[in-house]
PDB file of C-alpha atoms and ligand atoms in Angstrom:
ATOM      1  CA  UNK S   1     -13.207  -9.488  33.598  1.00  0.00           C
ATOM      2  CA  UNK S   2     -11.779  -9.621  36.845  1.00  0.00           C
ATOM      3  CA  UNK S   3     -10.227  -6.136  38.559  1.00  0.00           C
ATOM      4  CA  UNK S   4      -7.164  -6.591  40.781  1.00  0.00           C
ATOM      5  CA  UNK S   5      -5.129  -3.990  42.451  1.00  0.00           C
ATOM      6  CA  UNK S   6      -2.123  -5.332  43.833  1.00  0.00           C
ATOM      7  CA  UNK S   7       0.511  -2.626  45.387  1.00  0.00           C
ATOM      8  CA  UNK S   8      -1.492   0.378  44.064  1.00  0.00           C
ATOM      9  CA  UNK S   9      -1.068  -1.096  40.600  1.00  0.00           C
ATOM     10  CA  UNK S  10      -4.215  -2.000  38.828  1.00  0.00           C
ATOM     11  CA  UNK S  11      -4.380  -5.188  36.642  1.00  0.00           C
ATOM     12  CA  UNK S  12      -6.891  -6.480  34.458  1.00  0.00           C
ATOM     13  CA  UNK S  13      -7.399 -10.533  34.792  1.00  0.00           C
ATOM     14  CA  UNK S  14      -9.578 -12.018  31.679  1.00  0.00           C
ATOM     15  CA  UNK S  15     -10.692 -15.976  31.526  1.00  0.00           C
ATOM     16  CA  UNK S  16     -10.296 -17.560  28.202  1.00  0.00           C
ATOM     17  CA  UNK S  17     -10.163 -21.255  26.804  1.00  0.00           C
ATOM     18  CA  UNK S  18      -6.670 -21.180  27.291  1.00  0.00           C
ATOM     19  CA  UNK S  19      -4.294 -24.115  28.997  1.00  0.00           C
ATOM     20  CA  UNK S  20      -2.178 -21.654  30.438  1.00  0.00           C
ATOM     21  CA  UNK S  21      -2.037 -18.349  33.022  1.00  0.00           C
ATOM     22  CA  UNK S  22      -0.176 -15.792  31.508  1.00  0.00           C
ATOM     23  CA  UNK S  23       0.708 -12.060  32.206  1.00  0.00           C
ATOM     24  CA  UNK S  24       2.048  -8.629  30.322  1.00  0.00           C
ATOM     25  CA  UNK S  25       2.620  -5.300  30.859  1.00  0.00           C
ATOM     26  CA  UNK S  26       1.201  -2.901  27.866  1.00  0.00           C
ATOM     27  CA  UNK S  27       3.263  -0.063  26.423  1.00  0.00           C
ATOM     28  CA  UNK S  28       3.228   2.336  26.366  1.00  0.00           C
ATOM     29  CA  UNK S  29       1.417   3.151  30.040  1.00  0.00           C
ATOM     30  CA  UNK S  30       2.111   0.147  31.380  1.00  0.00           C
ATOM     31  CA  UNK S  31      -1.248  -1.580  32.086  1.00  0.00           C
ATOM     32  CA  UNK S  32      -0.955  -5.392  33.510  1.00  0.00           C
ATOM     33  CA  UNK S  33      -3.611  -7.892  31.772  1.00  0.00           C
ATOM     34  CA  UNK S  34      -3.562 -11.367  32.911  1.00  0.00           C
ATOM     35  CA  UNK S  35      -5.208 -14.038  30.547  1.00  0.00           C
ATOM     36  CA  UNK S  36      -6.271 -16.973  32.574  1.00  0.00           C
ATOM     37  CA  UNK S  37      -7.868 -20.579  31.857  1.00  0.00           C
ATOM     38  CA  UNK S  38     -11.729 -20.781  32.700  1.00  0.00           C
ATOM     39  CA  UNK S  39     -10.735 -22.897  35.390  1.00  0.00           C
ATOM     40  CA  UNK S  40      -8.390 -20.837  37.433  1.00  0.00           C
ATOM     41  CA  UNK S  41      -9.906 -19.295  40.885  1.00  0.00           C
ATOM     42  CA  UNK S  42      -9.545 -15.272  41.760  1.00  0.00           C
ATOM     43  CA  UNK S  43      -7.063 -16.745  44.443  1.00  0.00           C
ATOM     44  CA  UNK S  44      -5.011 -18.454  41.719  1.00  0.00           C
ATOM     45  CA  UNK S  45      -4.691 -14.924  39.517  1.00  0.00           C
ATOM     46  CA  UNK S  46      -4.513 -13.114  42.531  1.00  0.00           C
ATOM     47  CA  UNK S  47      -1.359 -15.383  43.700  1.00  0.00           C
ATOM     48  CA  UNK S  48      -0.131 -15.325  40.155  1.00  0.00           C
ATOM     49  CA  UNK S  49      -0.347 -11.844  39.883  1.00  0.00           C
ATOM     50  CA  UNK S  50       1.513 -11.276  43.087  1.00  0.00           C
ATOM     51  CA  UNK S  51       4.511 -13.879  42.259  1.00  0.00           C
ATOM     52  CA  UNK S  52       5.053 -11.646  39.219  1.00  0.00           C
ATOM     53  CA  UNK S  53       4.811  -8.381  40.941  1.00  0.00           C
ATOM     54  CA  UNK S  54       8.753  -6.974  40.707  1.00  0.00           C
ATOM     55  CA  UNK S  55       8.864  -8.087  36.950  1.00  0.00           C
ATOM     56  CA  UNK S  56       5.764  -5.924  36.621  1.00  0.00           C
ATOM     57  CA  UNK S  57       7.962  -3.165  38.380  1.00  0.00           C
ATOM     58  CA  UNK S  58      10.300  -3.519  36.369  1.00  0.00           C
ATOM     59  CA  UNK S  59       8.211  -3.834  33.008  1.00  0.00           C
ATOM     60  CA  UNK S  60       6.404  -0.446  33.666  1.00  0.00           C
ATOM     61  CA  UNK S  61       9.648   1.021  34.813  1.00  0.00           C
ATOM     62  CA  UNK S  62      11.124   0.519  31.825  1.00  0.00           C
ATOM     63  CA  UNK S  63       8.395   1.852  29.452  1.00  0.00           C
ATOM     64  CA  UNK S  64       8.093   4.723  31.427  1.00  0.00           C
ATOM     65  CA  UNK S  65      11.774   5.506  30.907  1.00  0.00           C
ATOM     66  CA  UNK S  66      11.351   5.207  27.103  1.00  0.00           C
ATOM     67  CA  UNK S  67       7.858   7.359  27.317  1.00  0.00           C
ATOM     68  CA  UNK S  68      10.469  10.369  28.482  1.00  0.00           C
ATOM     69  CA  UNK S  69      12.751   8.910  25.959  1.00  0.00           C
ATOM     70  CA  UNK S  70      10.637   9.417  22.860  1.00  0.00           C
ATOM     71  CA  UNK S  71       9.172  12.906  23.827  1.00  0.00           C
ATOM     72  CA  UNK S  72      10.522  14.613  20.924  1.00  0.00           C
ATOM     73  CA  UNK S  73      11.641  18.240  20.797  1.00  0.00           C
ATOM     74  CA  UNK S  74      13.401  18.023  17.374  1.00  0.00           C
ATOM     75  CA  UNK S  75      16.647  19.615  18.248  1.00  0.00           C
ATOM     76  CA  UNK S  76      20.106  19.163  17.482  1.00  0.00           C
ATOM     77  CA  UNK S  77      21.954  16.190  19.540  1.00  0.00           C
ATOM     78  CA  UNK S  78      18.015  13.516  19.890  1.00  0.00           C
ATOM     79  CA  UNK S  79      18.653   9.463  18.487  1.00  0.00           C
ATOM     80  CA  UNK S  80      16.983   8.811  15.816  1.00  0.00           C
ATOM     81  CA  UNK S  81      16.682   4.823  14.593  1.00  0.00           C
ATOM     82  CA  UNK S  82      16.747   4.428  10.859  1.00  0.00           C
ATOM     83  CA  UNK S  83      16.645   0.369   9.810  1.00  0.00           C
ATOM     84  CA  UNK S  84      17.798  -0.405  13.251  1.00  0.00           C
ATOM     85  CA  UNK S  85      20.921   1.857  13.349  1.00  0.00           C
ATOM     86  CA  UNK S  86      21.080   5.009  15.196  1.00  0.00           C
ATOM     87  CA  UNK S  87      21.888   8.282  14.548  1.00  0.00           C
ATOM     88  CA  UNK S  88      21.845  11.941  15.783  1.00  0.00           C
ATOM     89  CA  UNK S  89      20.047  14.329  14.607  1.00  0.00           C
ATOM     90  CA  UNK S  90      21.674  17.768  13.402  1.00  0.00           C
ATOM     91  CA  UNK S  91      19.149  20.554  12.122  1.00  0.00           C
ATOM     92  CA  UNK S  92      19.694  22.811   9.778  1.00  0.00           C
ATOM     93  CA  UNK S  93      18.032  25.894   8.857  1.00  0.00           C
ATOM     94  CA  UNK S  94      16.348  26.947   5.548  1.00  0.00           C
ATOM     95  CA  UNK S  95      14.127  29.185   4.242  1.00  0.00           C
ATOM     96  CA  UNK S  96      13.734  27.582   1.016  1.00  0.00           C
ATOM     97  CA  UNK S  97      12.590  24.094   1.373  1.00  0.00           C
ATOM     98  CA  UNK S  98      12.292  21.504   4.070  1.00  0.00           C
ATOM     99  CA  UNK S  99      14.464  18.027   3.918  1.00  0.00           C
ATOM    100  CA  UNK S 100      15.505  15.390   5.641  1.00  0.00           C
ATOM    101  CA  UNK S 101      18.844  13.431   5.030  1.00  0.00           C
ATOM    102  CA  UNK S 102      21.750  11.233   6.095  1.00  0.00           C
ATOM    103  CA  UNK S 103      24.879  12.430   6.581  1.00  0.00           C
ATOM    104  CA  UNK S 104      27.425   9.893   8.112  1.00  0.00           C
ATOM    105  CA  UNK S 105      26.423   9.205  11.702  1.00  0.00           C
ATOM    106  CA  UNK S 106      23.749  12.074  11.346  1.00  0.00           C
ATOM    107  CA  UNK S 107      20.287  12.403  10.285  1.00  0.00           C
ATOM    108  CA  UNK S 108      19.980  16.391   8.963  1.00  0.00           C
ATOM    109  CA  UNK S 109      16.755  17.713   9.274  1.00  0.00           C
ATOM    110  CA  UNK S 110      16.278  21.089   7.374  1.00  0.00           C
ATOM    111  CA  UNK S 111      13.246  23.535   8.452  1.00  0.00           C
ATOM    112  CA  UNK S 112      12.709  27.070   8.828  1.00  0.00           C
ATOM    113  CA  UNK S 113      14.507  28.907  11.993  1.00  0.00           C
ATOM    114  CA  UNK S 114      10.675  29.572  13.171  1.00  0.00           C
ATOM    115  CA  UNK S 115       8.994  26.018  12.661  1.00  0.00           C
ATOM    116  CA  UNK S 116       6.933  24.870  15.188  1.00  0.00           C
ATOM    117  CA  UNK S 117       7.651  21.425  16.489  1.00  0.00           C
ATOM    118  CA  UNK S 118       4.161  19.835  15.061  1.00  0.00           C
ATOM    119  CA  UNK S 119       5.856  20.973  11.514  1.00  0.00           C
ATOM    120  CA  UNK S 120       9.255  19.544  12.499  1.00  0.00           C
ATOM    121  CA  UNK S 121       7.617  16.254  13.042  1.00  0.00           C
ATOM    122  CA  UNK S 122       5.504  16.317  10.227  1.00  0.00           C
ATOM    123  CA  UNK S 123       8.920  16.731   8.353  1.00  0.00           C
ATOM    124  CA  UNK S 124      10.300  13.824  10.068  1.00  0.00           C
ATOM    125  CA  UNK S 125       7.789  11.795   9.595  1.00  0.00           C
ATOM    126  CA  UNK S 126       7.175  12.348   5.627  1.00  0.00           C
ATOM    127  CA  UNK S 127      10.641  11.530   5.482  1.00  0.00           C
ATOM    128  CA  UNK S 128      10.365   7.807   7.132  1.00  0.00           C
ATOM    129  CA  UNK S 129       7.069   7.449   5.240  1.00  0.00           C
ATOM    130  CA  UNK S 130       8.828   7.858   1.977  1.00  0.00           C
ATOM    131  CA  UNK S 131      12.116   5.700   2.813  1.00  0.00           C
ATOM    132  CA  UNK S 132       9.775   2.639   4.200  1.00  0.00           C
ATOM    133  CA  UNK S 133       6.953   2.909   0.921  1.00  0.00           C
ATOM    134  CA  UNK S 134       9.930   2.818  -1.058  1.00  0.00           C
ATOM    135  CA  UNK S 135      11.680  -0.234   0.667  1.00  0.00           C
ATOM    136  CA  UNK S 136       8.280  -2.352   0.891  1.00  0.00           C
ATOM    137  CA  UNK S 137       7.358  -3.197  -2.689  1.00  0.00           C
ATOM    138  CA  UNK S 138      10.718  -5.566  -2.969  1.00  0.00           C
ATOM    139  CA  UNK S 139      10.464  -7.937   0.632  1.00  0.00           C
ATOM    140  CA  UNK S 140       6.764  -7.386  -0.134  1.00  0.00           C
ATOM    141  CA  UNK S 141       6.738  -9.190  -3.295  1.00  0.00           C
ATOM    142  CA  UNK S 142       9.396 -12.046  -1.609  1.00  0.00           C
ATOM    143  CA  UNK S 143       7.207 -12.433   1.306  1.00  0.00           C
ATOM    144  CA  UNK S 144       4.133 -13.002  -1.164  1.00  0.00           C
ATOM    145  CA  UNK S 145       6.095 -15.646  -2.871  1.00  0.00           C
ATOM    146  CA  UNK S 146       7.252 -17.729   0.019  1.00  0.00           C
ATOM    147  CA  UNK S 147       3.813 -17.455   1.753  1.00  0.00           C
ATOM    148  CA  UNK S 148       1.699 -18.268  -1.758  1.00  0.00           C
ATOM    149  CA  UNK S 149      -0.380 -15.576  -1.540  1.00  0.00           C
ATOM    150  CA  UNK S 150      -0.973 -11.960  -2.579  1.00  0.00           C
ATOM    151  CA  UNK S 151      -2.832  -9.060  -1.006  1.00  0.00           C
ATOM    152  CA  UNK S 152      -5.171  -6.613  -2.621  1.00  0.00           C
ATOM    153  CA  UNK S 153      -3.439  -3.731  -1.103  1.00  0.00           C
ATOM    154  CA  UNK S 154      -0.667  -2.445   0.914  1.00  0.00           C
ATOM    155  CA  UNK S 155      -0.744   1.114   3.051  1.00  0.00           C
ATOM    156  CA  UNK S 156       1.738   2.822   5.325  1.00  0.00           C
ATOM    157  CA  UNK S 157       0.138   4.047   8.665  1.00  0.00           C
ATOM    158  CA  UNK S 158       1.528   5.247  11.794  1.00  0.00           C
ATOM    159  CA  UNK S 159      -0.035   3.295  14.661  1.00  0.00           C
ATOM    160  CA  UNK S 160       0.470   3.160  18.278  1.00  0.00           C
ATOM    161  CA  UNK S 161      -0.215   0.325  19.565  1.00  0.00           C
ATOM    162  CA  UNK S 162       0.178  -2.124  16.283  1.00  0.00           C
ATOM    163  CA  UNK S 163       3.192  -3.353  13.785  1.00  0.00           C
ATOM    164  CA  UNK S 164       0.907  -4.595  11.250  1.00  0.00           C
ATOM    165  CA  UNK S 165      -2.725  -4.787  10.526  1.00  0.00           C
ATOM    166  CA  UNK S 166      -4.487  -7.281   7.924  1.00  0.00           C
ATOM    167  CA  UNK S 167      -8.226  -6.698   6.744  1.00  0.00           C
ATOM    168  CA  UNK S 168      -8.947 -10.502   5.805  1.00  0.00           C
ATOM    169  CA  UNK S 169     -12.089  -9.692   3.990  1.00  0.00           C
ATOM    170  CA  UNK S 170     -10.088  -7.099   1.802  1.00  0.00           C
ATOM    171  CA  UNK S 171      -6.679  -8.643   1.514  1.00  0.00           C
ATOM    172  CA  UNK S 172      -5.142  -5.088   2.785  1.00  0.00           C
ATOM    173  CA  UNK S 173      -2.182  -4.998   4.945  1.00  0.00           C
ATOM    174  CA  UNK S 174      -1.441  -1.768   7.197  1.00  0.00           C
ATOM    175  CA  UNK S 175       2.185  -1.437   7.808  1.00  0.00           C
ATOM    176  CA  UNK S 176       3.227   0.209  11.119  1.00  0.00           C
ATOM    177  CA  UNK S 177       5.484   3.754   9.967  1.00  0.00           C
ATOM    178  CA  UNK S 178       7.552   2.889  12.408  1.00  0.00           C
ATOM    179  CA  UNK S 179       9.166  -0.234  11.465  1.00  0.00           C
ATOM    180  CA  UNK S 180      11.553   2.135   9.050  1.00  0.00           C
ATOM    181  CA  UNK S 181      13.045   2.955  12.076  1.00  0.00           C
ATOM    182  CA  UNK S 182      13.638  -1.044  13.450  1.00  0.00           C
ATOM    183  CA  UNK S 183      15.587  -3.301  11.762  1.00  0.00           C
ATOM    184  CA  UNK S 184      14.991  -4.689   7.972  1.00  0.00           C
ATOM    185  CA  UNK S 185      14.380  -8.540   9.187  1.00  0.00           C
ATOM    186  CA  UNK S 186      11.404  -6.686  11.414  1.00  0.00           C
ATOM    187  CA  UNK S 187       9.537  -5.088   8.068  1.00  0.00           C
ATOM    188  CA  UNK S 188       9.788  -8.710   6.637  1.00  0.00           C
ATOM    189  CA  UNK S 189       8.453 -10.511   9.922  1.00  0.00           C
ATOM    190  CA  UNK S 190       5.550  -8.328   9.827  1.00  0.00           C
ATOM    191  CA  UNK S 191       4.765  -8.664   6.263  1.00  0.00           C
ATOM    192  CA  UNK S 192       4.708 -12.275   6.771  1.00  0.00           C
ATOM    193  CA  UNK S 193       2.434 -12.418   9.725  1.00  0.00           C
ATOM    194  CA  UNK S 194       0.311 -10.440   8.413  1.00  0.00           C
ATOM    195  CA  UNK S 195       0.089 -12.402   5.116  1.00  0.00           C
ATOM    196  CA  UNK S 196      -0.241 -15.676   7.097  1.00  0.00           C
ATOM    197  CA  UNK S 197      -3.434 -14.353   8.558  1.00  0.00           C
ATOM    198  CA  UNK S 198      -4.765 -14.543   4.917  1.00  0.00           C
ATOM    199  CA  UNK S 199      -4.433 -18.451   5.650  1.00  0.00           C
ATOM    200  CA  UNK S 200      -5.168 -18.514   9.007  1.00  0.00           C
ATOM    201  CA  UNK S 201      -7.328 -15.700  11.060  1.00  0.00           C
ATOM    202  CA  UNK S 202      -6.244 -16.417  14.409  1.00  0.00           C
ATOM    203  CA  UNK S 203      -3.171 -16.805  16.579  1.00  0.00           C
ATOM    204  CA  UNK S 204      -3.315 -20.434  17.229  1.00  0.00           C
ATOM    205  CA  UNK S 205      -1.276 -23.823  16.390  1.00  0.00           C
ATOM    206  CA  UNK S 206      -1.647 -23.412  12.640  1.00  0.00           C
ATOM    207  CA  UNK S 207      -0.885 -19.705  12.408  1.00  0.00           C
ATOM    208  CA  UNK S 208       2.149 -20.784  14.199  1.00  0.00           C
ATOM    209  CA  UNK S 209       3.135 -23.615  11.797  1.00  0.00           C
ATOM    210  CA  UNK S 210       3.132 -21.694   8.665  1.00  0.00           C
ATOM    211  CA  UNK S 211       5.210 -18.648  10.479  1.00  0.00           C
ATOM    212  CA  UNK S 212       7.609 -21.929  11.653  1.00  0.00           C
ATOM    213  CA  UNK S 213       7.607 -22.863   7.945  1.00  0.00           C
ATOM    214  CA  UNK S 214       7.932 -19.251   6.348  1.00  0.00           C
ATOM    215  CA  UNK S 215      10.232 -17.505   9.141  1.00  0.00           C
ATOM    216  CA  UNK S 216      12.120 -19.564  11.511  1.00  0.00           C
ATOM    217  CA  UNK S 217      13.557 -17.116  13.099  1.00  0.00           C
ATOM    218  CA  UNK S 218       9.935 -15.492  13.624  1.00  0.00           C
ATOM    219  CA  UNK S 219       9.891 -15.747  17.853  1.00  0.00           C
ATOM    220  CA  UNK S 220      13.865 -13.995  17.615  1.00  0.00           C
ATOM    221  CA  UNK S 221      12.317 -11.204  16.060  1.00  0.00           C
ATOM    222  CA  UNK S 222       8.754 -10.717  17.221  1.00  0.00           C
ATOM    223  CA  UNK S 223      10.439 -10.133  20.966  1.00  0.00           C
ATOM    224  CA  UNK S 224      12.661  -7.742  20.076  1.00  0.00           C
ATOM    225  CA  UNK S 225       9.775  -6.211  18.522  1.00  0.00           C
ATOM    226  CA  UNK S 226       7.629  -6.218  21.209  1.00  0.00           C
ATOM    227  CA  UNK S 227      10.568  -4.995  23.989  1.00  0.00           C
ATOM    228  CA  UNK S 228      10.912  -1.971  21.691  1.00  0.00           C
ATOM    229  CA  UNK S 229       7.778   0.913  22.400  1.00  0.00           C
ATOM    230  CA  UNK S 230       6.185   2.411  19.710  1.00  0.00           C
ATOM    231  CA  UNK S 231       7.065   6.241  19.687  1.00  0.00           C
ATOM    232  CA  UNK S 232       4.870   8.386  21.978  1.00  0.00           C
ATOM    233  CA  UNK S 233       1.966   9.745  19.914  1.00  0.00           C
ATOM    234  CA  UNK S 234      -0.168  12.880  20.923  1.00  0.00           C
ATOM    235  CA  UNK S 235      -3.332  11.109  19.232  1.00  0.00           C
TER     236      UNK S 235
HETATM  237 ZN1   ZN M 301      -1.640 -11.177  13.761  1.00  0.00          ZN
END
């Protein structure tokens, strides 16, 4: 590990067996990690580092931005994504029962007058919970087909810094909550990574083949994935 800071901004430089230097800015704070070959000197990362410096800028600019973005107050008038489309939110109040709905271009959320924001959230999130468990089983099912293989065990989980998550010894896929609110082609990219890794643990040439095989479109969609921030989390 090799510590840089470079215009007050602090960057992270690790070596690995790798051909090639490369360099990215982590939602949602914005830390800069460079991966470099064994071979490459501090100079070189140093140099690299600087050559990239107003993309890095930019990068943390622009998570920073959605960080103030996704700060949620749960009032009438916030976007809300639902399978890549979004909407506004109206809220309604009820003293009977909470609920969450689409109406036209608006996503209704119904709570008490006097409900704090945690339980307006909680609402919220119950409610994408239940529309993504209930669109899984289907592309689930497909993606086990096309890939040839079938896991144990699937769970919903709201994550912050992860889409997916596969437990190889256990055959159990962890589905990011969040992907109800991306588009549907990004729920079935990340089923099929994650079911590749039951053929292949790691990132590397073969892992790629089979996701070249299974989802052509797979780099299209893992980028806009990655531009997009997961939603600010308190935890
Ligand atoms: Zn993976």
């Amino acid at each position: 590990m090799i510590n840089l800071t470079i215009s007050g901004i602090e960057i992270i430089a690790e070596k690995k067996q790798i051909k090639n230097m490369y360099i990215r800015v982590v939602p949602p704070d914005g830390k800069v990690r460079i991966t470099a070959p064994m071979s490459a000197t501090d100079d070189a990362i140093r140099m690299f580092a600087i050559s990239h410096i107003s993309w890095i800028k930019k990068q943390r600019q622009k998570f920073k931005n959605q960080l103030r973005q996704t700060e949620r107050k749960y009032v009438a008038g916030e976007s809300y994504y639902l399978w890549g489309r979004r909407y506004r939110l109206d809220v309604e109040y009820s003293n009977i029962r909470n609920d969450v709905f689409v109406s036209g271009q608006k996503i209704v959320l119904q709570v008490r007058r006097d409900s704090t924001l945690q339980q307006r959230a909680n609402v919220m999130e119950n409610w994408y919970r239940e529309i993504l468990k209930e669109a899984i089983p289907p592309v689930f099912e497909k993606c086990e087909k096309l890939v040839g293989v079938k896991a144990n065990e699937w769970q919903v989980k709201n994550m912050r810094t992860k889409w997916g998550t596969c437990n190889i010894e256990a055959k159990r896929i962890w589905l990011n909550l969040q992907l109800a609110k991306k588009t549907p082609e990004c729920l079935e990219y990340v089923i099929i990574h994650e079911l590749v890794h039951l053929l292949e643990r790691s990132h590397n040439e073969i892992f790629r083949a089979y996701m070249d095989r299974f989802y052509p479109n797979w780099r299209a969609v893992k980028d806009h994935l990655n531009e997009q921030m997961l939603d600010h989390m308190e935890e």
